[in-house]
Short mmCIF file of C-alpha atoms in Angstrom, two decimals:
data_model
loop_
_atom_site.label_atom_id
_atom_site.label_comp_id
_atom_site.label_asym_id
_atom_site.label_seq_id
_atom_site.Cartn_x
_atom_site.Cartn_y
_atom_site.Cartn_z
CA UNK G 156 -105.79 -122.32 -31.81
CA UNK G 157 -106.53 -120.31 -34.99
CA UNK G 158 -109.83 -119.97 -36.25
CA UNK G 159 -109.18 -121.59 -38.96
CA UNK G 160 -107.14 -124.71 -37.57
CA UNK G 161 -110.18 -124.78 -35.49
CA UNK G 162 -113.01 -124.83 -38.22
CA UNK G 163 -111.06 -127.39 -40.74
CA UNK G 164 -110.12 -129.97 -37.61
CA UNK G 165 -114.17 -129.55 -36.83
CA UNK G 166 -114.59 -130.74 -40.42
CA UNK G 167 -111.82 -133.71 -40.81
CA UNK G 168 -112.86 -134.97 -36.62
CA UNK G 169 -116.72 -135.39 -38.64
CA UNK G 170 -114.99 -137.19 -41.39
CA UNK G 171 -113.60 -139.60 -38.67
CA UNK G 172 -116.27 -140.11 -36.90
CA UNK G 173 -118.05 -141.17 -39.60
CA UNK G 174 -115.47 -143.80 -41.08
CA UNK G 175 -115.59 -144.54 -37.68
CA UNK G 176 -119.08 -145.56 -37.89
CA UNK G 177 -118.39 -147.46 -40.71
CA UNK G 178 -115.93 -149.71 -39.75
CA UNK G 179 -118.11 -150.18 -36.56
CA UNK G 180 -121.28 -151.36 -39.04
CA UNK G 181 -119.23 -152.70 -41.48
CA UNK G 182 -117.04 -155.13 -38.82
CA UNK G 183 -120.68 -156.23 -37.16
CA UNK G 184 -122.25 -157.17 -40.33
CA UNK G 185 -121.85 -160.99 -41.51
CA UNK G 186 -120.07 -161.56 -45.25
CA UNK G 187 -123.92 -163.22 -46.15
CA UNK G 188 -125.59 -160.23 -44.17
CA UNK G 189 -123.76 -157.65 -46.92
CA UNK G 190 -124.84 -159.80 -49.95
CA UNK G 191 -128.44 -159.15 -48.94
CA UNK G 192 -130.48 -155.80 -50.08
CA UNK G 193 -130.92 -153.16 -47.57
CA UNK G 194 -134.72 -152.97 -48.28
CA UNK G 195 -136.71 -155.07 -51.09
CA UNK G 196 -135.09 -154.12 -54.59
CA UNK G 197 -132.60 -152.11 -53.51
CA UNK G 198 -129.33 -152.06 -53.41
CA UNK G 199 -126.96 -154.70 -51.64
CA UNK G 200 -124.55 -154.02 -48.63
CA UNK G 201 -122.07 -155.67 -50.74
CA UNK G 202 -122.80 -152.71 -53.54
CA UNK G 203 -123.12 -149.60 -51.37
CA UNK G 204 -120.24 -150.72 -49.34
CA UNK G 205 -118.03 -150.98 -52.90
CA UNK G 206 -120.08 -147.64 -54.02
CA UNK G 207 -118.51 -145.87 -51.09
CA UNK G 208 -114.61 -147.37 -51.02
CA UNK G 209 -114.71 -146.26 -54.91
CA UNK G 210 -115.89 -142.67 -54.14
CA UNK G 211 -113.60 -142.04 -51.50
CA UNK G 212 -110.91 -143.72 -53.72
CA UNK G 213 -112.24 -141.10 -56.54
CA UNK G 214 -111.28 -138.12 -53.63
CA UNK G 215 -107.53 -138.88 -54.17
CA UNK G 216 -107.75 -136.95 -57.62
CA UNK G 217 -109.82 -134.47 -56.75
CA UNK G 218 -107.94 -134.10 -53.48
CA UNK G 219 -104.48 -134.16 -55.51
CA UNK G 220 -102.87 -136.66 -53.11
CA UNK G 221 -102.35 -139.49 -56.14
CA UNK G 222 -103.37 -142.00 -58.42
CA UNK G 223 -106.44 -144.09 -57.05
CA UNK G 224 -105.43 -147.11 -55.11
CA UNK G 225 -108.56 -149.72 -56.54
CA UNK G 226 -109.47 -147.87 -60.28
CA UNK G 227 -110.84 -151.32 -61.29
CA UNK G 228 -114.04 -150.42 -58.90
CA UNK G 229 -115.32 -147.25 -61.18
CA UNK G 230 -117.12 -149.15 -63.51
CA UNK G 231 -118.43 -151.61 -61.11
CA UNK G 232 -119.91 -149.26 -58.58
CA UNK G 233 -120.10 -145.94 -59.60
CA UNK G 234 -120.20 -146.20 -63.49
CA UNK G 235 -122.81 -149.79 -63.28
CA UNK G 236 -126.03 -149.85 -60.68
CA UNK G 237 -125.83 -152.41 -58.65
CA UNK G 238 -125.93 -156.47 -60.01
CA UNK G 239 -125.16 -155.58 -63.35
CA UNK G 240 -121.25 -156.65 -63.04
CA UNK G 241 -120.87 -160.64 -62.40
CA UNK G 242 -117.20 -160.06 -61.46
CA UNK G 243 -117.48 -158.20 -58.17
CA UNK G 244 -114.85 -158.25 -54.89
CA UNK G 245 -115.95 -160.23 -52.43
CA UNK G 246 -116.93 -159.42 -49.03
CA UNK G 247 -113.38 -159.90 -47.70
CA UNK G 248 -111.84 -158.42 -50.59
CA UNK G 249 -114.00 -155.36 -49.55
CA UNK G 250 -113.18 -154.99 -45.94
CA UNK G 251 -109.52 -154.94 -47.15
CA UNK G 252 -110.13 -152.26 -48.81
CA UNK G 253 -111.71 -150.21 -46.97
CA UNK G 254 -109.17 -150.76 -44.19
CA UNK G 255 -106.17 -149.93 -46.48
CA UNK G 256 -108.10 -146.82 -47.53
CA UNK G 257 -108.70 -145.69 -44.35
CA UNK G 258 -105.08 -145.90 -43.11
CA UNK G 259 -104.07 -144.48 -46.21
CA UNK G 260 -106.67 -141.36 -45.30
CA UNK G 261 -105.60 -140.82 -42.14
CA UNK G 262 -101.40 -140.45 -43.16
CA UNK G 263 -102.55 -137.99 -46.36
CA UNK G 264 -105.07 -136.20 -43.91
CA UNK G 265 -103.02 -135.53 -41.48
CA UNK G 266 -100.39 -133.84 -43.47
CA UNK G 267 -102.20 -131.67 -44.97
CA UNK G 268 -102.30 -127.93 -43.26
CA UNK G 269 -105.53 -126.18 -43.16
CA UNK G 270 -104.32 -123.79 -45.35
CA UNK G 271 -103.50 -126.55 -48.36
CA UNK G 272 -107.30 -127.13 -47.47
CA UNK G 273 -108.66 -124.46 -48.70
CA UNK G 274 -106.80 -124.25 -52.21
CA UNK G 275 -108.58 -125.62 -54.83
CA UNK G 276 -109.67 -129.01 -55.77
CA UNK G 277 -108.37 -130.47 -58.76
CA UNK G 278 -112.13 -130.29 -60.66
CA UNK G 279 -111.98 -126.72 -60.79
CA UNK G 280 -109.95 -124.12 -62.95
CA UNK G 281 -108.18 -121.50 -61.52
CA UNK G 282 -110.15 -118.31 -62.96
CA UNK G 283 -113.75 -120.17 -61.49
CA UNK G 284 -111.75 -120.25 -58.04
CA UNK G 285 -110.91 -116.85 -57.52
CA UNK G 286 -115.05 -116.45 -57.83
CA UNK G 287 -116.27 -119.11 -55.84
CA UNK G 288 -113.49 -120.09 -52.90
CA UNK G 289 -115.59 -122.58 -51.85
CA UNK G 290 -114.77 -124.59 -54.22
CA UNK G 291 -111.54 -126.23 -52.06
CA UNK G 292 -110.27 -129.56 -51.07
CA UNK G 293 -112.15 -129.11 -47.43
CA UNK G 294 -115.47 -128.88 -49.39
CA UNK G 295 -114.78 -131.90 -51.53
CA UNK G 296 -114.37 -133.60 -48.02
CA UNK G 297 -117.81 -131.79 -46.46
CA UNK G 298 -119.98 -133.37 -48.96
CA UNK G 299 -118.26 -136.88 -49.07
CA UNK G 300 -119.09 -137.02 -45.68
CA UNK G 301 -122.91 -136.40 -46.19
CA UNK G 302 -122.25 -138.84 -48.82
CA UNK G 303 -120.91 -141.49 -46.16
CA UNK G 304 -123.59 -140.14 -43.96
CA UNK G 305 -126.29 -141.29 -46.62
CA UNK G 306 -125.38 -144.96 -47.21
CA UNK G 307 -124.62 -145.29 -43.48
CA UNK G 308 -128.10 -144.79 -42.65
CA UNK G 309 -129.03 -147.87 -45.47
CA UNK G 310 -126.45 -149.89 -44.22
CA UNK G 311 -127.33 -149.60 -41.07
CA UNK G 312 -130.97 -151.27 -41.99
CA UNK G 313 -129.22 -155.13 -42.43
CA UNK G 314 -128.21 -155.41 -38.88
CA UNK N 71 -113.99 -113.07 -48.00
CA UNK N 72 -112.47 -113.74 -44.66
CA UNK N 73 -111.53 -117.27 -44.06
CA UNK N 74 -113.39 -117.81 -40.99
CA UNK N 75 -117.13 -116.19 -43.20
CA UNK N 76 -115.74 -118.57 -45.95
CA UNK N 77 -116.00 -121.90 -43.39
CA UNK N 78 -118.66 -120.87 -41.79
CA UNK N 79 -120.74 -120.35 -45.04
CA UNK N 80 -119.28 -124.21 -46.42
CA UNK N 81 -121.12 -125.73 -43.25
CA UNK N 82 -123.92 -124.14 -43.51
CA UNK N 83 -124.36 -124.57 -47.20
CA UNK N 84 -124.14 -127.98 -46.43
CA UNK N 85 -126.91 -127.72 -44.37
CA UNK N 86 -128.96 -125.74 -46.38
CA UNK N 87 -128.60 -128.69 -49.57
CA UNK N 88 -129.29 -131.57 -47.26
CA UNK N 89 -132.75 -129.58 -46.14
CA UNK N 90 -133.42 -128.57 -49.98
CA UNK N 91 -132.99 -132.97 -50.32
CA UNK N 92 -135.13 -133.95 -47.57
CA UNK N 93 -137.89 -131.47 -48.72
CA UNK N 94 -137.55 -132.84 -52.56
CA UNK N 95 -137.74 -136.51 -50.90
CA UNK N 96 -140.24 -135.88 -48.69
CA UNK N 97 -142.63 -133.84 -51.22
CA UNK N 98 -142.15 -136.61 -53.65
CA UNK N 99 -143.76 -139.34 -51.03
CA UNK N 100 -147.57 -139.28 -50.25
CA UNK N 101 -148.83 -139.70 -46.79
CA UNK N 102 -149.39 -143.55 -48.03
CA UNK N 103 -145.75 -143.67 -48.70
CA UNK N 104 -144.51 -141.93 -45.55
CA UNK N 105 -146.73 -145.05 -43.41
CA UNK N 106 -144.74 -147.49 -45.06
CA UNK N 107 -141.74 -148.84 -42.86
CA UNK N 108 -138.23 -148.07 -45.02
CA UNK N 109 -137.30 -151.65 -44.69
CA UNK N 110 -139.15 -154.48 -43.29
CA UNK N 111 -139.35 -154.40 -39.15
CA UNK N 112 -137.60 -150.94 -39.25
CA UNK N 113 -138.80 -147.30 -38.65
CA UNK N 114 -141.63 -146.20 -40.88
CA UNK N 115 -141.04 -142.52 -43.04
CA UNK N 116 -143.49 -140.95 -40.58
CA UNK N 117 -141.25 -141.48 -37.76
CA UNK N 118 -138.11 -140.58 -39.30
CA UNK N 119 -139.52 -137.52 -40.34
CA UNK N 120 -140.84 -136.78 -37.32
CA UNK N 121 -137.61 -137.63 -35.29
CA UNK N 122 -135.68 -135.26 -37.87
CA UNK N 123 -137.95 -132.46 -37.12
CA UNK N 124 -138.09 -133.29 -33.37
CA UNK N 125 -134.20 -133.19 -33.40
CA UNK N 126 -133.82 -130.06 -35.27
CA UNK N 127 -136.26 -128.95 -32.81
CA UNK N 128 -133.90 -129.36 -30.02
CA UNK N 129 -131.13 -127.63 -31.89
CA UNK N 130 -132.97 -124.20 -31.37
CA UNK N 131 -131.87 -124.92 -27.34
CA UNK N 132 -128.42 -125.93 -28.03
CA UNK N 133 -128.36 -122.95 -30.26
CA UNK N 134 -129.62 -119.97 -28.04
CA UNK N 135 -132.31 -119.27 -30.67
CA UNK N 136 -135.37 -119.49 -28.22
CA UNK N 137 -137.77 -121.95 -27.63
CA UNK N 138 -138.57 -125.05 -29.53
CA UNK N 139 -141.44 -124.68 -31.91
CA UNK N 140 -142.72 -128.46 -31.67
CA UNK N 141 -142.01 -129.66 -27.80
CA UNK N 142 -144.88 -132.25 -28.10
CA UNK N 143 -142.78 -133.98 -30.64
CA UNK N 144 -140.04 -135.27 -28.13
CA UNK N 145 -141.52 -138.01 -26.39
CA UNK N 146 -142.88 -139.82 -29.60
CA UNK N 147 -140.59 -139.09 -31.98
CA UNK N 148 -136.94 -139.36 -29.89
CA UNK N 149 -138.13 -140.86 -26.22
CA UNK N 150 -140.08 -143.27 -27.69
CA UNK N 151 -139.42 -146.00 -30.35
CA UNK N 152 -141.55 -146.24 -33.46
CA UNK N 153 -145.03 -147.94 -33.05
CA UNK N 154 -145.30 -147.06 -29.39
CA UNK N 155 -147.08 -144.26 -29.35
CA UNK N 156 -150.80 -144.18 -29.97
CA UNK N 157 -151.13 -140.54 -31.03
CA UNK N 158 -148.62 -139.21 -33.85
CA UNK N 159 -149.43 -136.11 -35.91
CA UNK N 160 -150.70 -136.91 -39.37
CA UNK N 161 -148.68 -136.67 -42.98
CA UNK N 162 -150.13 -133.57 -43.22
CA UNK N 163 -149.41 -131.88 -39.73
CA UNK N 164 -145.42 -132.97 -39.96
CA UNK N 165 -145.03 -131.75 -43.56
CA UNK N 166 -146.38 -128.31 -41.83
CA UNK N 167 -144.23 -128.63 -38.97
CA UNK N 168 -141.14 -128.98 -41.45
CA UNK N 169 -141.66 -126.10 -43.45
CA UNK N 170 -142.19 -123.88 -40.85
CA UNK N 171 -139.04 -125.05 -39.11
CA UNK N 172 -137.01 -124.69 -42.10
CA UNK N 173 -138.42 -121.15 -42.87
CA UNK N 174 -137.35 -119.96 -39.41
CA UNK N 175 -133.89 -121.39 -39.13
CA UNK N 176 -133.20 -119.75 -42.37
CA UNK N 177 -134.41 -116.62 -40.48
CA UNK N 178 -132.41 -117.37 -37.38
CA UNK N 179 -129.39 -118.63 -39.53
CA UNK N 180 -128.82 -115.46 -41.18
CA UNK N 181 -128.96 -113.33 -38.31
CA UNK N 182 -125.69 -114.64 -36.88
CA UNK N 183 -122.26 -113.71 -37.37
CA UNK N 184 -119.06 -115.80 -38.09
CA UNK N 185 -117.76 -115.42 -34.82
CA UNK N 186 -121.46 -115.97 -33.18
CA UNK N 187 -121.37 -119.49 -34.71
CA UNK N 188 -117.97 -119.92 -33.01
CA UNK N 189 -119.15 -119.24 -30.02
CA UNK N 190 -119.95 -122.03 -26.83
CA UNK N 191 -123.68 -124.08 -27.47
CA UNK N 192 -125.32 -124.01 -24.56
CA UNK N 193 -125.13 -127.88 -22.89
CA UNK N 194 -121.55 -127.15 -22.68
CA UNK N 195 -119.80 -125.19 -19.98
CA UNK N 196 -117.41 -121.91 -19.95
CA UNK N 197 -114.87 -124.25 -18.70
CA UNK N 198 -115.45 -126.81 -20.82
CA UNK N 199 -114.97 -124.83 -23.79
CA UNK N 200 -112.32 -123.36 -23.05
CA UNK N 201 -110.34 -126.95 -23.55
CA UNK N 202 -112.55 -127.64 -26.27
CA UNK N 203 -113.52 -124.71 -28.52
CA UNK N 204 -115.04 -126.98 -30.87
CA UNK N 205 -118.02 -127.25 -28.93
CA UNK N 206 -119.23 -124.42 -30.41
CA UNK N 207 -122.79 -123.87 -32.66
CA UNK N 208 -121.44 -124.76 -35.82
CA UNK N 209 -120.11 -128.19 -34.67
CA UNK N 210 -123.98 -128.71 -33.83
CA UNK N 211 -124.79 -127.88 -37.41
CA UNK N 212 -122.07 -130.13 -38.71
CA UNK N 213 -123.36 -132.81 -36.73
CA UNK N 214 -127.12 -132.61 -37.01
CA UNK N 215 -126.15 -132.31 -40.95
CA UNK N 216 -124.88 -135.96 -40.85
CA UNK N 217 -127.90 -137.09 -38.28
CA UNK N 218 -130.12 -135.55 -41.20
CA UNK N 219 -128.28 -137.27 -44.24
CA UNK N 220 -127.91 -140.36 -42.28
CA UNK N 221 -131.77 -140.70 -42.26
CA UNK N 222 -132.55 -138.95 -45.93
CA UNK N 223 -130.36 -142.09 -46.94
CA UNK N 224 -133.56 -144.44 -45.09
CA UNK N 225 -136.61 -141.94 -46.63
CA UNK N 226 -135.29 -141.90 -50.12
CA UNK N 227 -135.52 -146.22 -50.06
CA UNK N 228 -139.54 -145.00 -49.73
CA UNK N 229 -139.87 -144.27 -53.52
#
C-alpha cells in the first residue's frame, strides 16, 4: 500500500471508530436519559447530540460533497446554546438523523481517493493553499474527530 | 513538502493543539476544582488528569522512546478505579508531572522522521505488521489524541 493510502485510511478508520462509539452510546442511552444534562447546568444529551449531527452536517460544504442534509439544525445547535430554541427534534427525530448521516458518510467517504483528500477544503482560497497544504479536506476530518472525541467523553457521563 | 512529512505533521499538529487545550483547561482549574468529581458519582479532575498523564506515560513504551517518566502512576490512575487508592499525588505534583511530560515528548517528537513514525510500535509483531502496517507509531498518536480529547471534553465541565 502507498504511504499515503496508508496514512489517510489511518485517519478515516479513527473517524469510524469514533461514530462507532457513538452509535454504541447513543443506541444505550434512554430518549429521557438524553433530555437530562450531562453534569449540573450543562448541556443536555439531547443538545450535544444535535450539536454534533449539525457539525458533521456543516462538513458536507466544507468537504464539497453537497448541500447539507438537516440546515434547519444551524441555528438550533450551533448558532443558539443549548435550551434557548423551544422547537427542538426529538430524541427519535435525532437518532434518525444521525443514522442517515452516517450512511450517507460512509458512501461519500468511501469514494473519495486519498489524493481528492488532500486538495483543499472549500473554506480556504486557493493562493492561502499553496502556503499552508494542510489546509485539506483530510484535516477538516482530523479535527471533527477530536470534535466527536470531545462530546463523546460528556455523553458518555449519562449512562 | 512531501506528502507523507505533510500527514505526518497534520497528526501530530493535532496532537500538539489538544495538549496546548488540556494545559489551558487544566491551568484555568485550582487544585479545589480538580477534587471536584466532573459529574455527580463519576471520576473526579484529579483522576482524569492523572490517568491522561499515566497513559501518555505508557506511550513512551509503545513508542521506543525509553522509559516511562511516571511508572508509579499506573496502578492508581489506570489499574485502579477512582477513589480506591489511598495515596494520589497532589494538584500540585500532577500539574508538574504534565509539564514535564509535555516538554519531553516535544523533544522526542521532533527527533523522528516521517518514515520513523511509520514504522512498527512495539506491542505489535514483525509479522503482524506486515498485514497491518497501520500499526505503526503514528496510529498510537492518532489514537491517544482521541483518548485525550475524549477526557478534555469531562475536565472542561470543571469550570
Amino acid at each position: 500500500m502507498k504511504q499515503t493510502d496508508l496514512l489517510v485510511k489511518m485517519v478515516i478508520d479513527r473517524w469510524n471508530g469514533s461514530i462507532v462509539n457513538l452509535n454504541k452510546h447513543v443506541q444505550a442511552l434512554s430518549d429521557e436519559q438524553l433530555q437530562k444534562e450531562v453534569a449540573p447546568g450543562k448541556n443536555r444529551g439531547s443538545y450535544i447530540l444535535g450539536h454534533l449531527i449539525a457539525v458533521h452536517d456543516d462538513m458536507l460544504r466544507l468537504l464539497d460533497m453537497g448541500e447539507k442534509l438537516f440546515p434547519e439544525l444551524y441555528e438550533i445547535y450551533i448558532k443558539q446554546a443549548d435550551k434557548v430554541a423551544t422547537q427542538t427534534p426529538s430524541g427519535i427525530e435525532l437518532r434518525a438523523m444521525l443514522d442517515k448521516q452516517n450512511s450517507f458518510f460512509q458512501e461519500k467517504f468511501e469514494s473519495l481517493t486519498s489524493e481528492e483528500w488532500l486538495e483543499k477544503h472549500t473554506a480556504v482560497s486557493e493562493e492561502d493553499f499553496l502556503k499552508e497544504p494542510q489546509r485539506n479536506k483530510l484535516n477538516i476530518l482530523i479535527t471533527r474527530t477530536s470534535h466527536l472525541q470531545y462530546h463523546l467523553g460528556q455523553l458518555v457521563l449519562l449512562s
